[in-house]
Short mmCIF file of C-alpha atoms in Angstrom, two decimals:
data_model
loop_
_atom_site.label_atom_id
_atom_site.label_comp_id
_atom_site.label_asym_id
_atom_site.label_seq_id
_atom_site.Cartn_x
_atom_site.Cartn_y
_atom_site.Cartn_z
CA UNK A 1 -2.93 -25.57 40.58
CA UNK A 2 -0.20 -24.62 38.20
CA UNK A 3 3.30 -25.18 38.73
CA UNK A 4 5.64 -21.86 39.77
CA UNK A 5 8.50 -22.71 38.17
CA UNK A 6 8.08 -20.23 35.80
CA UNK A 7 8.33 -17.27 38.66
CA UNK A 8 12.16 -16.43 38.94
CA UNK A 9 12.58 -13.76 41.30
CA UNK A 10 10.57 -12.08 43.97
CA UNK A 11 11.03 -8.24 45.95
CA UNK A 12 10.66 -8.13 49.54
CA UNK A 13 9.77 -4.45 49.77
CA UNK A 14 9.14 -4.21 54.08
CA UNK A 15 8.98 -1.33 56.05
CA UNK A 16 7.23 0.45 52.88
CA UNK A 17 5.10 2.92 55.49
CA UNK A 18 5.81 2.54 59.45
CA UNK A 19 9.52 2.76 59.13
CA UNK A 20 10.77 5.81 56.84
CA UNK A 21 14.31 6.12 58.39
CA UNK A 22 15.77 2.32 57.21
CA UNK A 23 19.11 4.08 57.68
CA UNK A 24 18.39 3.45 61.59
CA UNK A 25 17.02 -0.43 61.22
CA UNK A 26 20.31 -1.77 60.05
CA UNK A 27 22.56 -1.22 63.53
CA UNK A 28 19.54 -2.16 65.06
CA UNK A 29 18.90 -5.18 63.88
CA UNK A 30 22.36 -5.57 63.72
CA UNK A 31 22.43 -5.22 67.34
CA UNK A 32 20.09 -7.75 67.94
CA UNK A 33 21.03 -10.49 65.73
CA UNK A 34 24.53 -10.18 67.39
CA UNK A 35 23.49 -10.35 70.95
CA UNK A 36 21.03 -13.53 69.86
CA UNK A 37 24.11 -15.33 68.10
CA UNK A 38 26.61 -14.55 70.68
CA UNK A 39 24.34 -15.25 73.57
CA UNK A 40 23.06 -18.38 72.61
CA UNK A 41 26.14 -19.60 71.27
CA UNK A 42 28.03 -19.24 74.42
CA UNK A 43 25.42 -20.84 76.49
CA UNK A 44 25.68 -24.10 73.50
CA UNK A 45 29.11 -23.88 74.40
CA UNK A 46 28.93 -23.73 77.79
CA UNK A 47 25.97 -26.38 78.13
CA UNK A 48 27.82 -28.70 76.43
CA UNK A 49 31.47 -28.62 78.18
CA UNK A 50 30.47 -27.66 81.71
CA UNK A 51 30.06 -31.38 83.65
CA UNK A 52 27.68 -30.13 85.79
CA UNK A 53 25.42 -28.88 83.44
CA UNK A 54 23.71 -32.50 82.22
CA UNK A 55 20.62 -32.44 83.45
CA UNK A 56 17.29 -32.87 81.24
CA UNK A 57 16.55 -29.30 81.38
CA UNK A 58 19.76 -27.93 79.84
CA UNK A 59 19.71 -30.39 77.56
CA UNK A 60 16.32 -28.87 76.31
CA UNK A 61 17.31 -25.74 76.58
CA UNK A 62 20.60 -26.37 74.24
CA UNK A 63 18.35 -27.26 71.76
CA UNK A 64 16.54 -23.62 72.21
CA UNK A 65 19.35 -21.97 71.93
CA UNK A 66 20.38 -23.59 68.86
CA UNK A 67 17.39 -23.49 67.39
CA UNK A 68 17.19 -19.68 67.91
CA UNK A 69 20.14 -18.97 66.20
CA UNK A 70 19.27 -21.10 63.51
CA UNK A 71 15.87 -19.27 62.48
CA UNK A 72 17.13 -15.73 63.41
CA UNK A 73 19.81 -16.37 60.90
CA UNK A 74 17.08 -17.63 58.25
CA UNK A 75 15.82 -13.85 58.30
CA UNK A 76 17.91 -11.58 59.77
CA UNK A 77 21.21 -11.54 57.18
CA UNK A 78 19.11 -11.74 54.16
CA UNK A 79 17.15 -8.15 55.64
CA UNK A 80 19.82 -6.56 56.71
CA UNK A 81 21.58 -7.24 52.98
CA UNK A 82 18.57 -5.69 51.76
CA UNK A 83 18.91 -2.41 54.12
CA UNK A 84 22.46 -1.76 53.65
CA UNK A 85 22.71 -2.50 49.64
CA UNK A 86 19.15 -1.45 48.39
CA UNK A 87 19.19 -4.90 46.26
CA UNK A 88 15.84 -6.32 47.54
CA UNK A 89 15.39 -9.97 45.01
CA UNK A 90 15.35 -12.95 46.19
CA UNK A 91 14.92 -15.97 44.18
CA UNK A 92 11.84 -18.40 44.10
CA UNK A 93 14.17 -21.32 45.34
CA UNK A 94 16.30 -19.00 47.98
CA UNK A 95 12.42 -17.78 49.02
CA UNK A 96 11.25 -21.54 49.61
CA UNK A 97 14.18 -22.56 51.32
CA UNK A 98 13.64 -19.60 53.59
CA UNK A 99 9.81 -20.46 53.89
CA UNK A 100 10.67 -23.85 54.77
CA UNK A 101 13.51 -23.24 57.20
CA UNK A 102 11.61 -20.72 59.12
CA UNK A 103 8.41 -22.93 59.45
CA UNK A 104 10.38 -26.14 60.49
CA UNK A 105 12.59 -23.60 63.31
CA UNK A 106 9.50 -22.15 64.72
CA UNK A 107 7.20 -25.56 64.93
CA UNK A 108 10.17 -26.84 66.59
CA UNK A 109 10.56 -24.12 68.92
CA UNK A 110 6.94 -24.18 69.68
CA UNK A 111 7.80 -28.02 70.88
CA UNK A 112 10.88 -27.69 72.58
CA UNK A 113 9.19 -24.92 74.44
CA UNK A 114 6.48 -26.91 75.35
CA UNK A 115 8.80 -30.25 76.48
CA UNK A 116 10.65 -27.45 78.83
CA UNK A 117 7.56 -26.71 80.45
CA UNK A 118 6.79 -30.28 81.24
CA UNK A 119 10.27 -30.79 82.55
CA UNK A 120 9.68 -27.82 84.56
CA UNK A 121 6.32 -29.42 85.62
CA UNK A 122 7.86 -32.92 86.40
CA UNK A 123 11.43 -30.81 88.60
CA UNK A 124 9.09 -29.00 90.58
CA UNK A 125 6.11 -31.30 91.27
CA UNK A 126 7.72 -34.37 91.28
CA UNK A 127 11.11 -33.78 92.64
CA UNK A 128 12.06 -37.46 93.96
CA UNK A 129 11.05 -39.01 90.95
CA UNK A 130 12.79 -36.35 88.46
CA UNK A 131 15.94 -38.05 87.48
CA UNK A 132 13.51 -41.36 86.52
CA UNK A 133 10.30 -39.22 84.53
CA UNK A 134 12.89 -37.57 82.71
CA UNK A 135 15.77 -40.20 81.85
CA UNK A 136 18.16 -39.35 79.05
CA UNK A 137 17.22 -41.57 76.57
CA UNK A 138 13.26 -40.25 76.97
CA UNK A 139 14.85 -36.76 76.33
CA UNK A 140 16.21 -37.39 73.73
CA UNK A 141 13.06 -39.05 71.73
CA UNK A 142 11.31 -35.63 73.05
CA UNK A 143 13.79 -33.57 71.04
CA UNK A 144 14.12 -35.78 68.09
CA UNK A 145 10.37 -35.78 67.88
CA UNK A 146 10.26 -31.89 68.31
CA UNK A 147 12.99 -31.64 64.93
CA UNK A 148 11.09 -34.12 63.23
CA UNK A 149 7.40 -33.11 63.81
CA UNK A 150 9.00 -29.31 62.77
CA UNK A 151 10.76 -30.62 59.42
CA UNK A 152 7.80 -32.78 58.31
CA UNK A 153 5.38 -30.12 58.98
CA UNK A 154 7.27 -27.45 56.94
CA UNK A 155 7.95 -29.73 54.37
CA UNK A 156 4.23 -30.21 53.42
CA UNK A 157 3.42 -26.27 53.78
CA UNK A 158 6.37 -25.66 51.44
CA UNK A 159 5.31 -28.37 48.70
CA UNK A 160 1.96 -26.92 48.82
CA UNK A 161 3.37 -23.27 48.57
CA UNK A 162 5.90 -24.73 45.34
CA UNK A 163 2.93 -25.23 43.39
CA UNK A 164 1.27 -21.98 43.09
CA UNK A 165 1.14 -19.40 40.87
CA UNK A 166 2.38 -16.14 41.22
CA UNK A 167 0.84 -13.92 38.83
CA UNK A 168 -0.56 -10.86 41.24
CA UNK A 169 2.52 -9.82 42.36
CA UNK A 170 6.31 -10.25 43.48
CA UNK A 171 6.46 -8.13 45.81
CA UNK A 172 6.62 -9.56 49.00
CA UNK A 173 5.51 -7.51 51.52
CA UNK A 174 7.01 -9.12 54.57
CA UNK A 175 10.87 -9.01 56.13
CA UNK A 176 11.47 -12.45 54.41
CA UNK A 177 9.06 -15.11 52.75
CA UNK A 178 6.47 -15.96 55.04
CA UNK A 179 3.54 -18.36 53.98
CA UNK A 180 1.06 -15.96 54.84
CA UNK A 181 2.62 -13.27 52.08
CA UNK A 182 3.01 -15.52 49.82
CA UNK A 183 -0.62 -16.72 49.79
CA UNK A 184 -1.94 -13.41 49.59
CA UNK A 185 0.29 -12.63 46.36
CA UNK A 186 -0.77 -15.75 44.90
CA UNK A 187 -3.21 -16.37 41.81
CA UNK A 188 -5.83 -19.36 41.57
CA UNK A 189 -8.10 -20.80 44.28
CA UNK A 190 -6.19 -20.21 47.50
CA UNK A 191 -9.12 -20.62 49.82
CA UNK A 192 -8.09 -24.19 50.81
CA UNK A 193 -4.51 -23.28 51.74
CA UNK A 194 -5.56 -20.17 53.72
CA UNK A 195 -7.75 -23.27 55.99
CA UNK A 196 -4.25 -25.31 56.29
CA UNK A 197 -2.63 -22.28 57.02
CA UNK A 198 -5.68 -21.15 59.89
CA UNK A 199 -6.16 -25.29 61.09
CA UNK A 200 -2.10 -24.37 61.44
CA UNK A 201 -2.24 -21.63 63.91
CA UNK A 202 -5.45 -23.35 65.57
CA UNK A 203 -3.20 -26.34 65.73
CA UNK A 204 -0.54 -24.51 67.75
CA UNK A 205 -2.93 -23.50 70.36
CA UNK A 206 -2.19 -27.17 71.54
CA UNK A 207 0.96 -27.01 72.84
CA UNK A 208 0.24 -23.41 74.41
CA UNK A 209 -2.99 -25.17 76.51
CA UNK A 210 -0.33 -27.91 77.26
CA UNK A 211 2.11 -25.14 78.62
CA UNK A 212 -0.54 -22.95 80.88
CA UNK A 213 -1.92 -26.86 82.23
CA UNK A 214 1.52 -27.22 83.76
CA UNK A 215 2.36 -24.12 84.86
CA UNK A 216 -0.65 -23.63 86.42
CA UNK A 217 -0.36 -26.61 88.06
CA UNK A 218 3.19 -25.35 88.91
CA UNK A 219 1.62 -22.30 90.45
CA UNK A 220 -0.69 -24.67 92.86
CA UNK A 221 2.21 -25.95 93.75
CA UNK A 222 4.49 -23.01 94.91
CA UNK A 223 1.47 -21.59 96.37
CA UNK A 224 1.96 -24.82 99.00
CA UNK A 225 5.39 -24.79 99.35
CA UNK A 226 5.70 -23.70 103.12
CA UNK A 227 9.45 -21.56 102.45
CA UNK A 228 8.12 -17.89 101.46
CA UNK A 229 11.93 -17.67 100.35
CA UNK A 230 11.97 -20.61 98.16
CA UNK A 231 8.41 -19.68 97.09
CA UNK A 232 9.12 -16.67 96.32
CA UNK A 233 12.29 -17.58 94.23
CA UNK A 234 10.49 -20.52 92.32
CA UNK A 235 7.61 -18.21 91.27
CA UNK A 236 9.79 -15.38 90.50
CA UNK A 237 11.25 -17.83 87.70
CA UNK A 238 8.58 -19.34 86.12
CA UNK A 239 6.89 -15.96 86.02
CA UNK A 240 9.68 -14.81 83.64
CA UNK A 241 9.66 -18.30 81.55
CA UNK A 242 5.53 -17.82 80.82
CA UNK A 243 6.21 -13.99 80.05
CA UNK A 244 8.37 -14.97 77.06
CA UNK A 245 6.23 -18.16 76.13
CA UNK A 246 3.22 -15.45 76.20
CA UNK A 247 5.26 -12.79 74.05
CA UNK A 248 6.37 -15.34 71.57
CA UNK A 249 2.67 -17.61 71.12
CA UNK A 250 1.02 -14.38 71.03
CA UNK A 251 2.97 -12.91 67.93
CA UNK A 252 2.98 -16.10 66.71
CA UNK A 253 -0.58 -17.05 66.57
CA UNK A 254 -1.96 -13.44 66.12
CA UNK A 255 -0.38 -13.50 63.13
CA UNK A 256 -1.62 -16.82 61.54
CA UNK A 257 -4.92 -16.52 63.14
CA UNK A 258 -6.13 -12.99 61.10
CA UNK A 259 -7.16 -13.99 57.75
CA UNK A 260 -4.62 -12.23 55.60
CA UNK A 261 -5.25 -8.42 54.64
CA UNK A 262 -3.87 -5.57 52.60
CA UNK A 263 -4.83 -3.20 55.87
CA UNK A 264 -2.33 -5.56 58.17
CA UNK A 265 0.81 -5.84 56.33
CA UNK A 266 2.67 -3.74 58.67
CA UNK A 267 1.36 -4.90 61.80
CA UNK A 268 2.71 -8.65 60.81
CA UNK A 269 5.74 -6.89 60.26
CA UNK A 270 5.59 -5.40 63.84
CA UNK A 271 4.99 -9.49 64.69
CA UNK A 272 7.66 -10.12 63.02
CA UNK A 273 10.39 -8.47 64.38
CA UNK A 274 9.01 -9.42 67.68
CA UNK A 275 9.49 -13.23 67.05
CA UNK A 276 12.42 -12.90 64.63
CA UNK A 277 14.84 -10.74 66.51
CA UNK A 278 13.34 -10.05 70.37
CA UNK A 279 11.84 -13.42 70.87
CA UNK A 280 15.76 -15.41 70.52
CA UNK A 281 17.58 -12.93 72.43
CA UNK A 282 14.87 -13.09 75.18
CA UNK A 283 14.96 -16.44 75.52
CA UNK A 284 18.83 -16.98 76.21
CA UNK A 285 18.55 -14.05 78.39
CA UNK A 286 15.79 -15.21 80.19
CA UNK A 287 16.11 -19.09 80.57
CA UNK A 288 20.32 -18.81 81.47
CA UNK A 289 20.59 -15.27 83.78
CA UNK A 290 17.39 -16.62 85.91
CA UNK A 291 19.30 -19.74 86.33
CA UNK A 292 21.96 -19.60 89.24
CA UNK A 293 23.78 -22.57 87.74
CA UNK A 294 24.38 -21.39 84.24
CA UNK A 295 25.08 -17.79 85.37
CA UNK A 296 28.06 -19.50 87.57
CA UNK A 297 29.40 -21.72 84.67
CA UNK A 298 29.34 -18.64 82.32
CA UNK A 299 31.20 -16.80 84.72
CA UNK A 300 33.93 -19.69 85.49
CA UNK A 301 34.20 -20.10 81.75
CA UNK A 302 34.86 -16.09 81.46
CA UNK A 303 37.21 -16.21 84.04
CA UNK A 304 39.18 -19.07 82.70
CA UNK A 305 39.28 -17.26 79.27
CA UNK A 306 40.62 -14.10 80.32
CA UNK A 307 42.84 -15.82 83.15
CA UNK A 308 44.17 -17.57 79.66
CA UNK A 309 44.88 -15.05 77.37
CA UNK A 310 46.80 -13.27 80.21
CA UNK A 311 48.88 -15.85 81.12
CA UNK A 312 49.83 -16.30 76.98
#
């Protein structure tokens, strides 16, 4: 393969065809990368100050949350530049780093999610033996393999991406540089990379088997639980958790799975969106307002807040 070095700048030129009227994207994206940022970073916050809130499963879902800010914000700025000033280059370094951020953020996510749904699996099955199955220092190994497994992965996609050529095009036709586009706009024999890139999303379908295993085995269990109340509350839940894990695996792998093609740019854009800037937002919503706990320390640290500011 030859070296890319020589390629300086590239043109992300989204939203070409399904979205005419870019003068209403930017407040909406605006509005969503707000409410992810703000959301998530108040339940960091709050996570990590409120006493009470130690247990395994917050401690995963801190890591969500900041994980979701993290690879919103590797998109989401950069596109919403591009909307409001017109001035759509990007260089071939500022494009890797993006490439590589975004990969490592979502592999990770793909993880944590996964570790969250055996915690769930281990809390609800196995209630006496919780606090033992999931011990702090096994936690954090969990999470520290999730970031690592991520990084490494990323890192390989990205040195493999660094040495291609880019003599078809620079225009990427994408909201920011995904692998995918930037194979497709590539010269030389890609055939091998579009494998990695399939094995990939093939790969992923892992951790989503490992998800459905325990909550279906989560679901045998509620279904024995003799309270219709309790039953009733449990499923209610973990219903909303596999909704988002569905939404977000099923973007994510329906995009890597079809082979890439001229005739599907815009629905990976629609993907895109999904996982970039409804996915993040979802997730805070989702994992802290079903969750009687965190909704009560949010609303204690509100309180405390305003009761502050008055009494200044």
């Amino acid at each position: 393969m030859e070296n890319a070095t020589d390629v300086i700048d590239f043109y992300i030129v989204a939203f070409s065809t399904i979205f005419r009227q870019k003068i209403f994207l930017f407040p909406t994206f605006l509005f969503l990368y707000l409410i992810c940022l703000l959301w998530n970073i108040l339940i960091i916050v709050i996570l990590f100050l409120d006493l009470h809130l130690q247990k395994p499963m917050y401690f995963f879902l801190r890591n969500l949350s900041l994980v979701d800010v993290l690879y919103s914000s590797v998109a989401l700025p950069k596109l919403m530049d591009i909307l409001i000033t017109g001035n759509n280059r990007i260089s071939f370094t500022s494009c890797l780093t993006q490439m590589f951020s975004f990969n490592s953020l979502v592999c990770t996510e793909v993880w944590l999610l996964t570790m969250m749904s055996y915690d769930r699996y281990v809390a609800i099955c196995f209630p006496l033996h919780y606090m033992f199955l999931m011990q702090k220092r096994k936690c954090v190994l969990l999470v520290s393999g999730c970031w690592i497994f991520g990084l490494s992965n990323s890192l390989f996609l990205t040195m493999y991406v660094s040495r291609l050529s880019f003599c078809r095009s620079r225009h990427v036709k994408q909201i920011f540089c995904d692998i995918k586009t930037m194979t497709k706009i590539s010269c030389g024999d890609i055939y091998k990379f579009q494998i990695v890139i399939l094995a990939q999303a093939l790969f992923g379908l892992c951790p989503f088997t490992l998800i459905l295993i325990s909550y279906s085995k989560i679901l045998v269990k509620i279904l024995g639980l003799s309270s219709v109340g309790q039953r009733t509350k449990t499923f209610s839940t973990c219903s909303s958790h596999l909704t988002i894990l569905l939404i977000f695996f099923g973007t994510v792998l329906c995009m890597y799975m079809i082979p890439p093609s001229y005739h599907l740019e815009e629905l990976d854009q629609v993907f895109s969106i999904i996982y970039l800037g409804v996915t993040p937002t979802l997730n805070a919503l989702i994992y802290s307002l079903r969750n009687e706990e965190v909704k009560t320390a949010i609303s204690h640290f509100l309180i405390s807040s305003i009761g502050h500011k008055r009494c200044k």
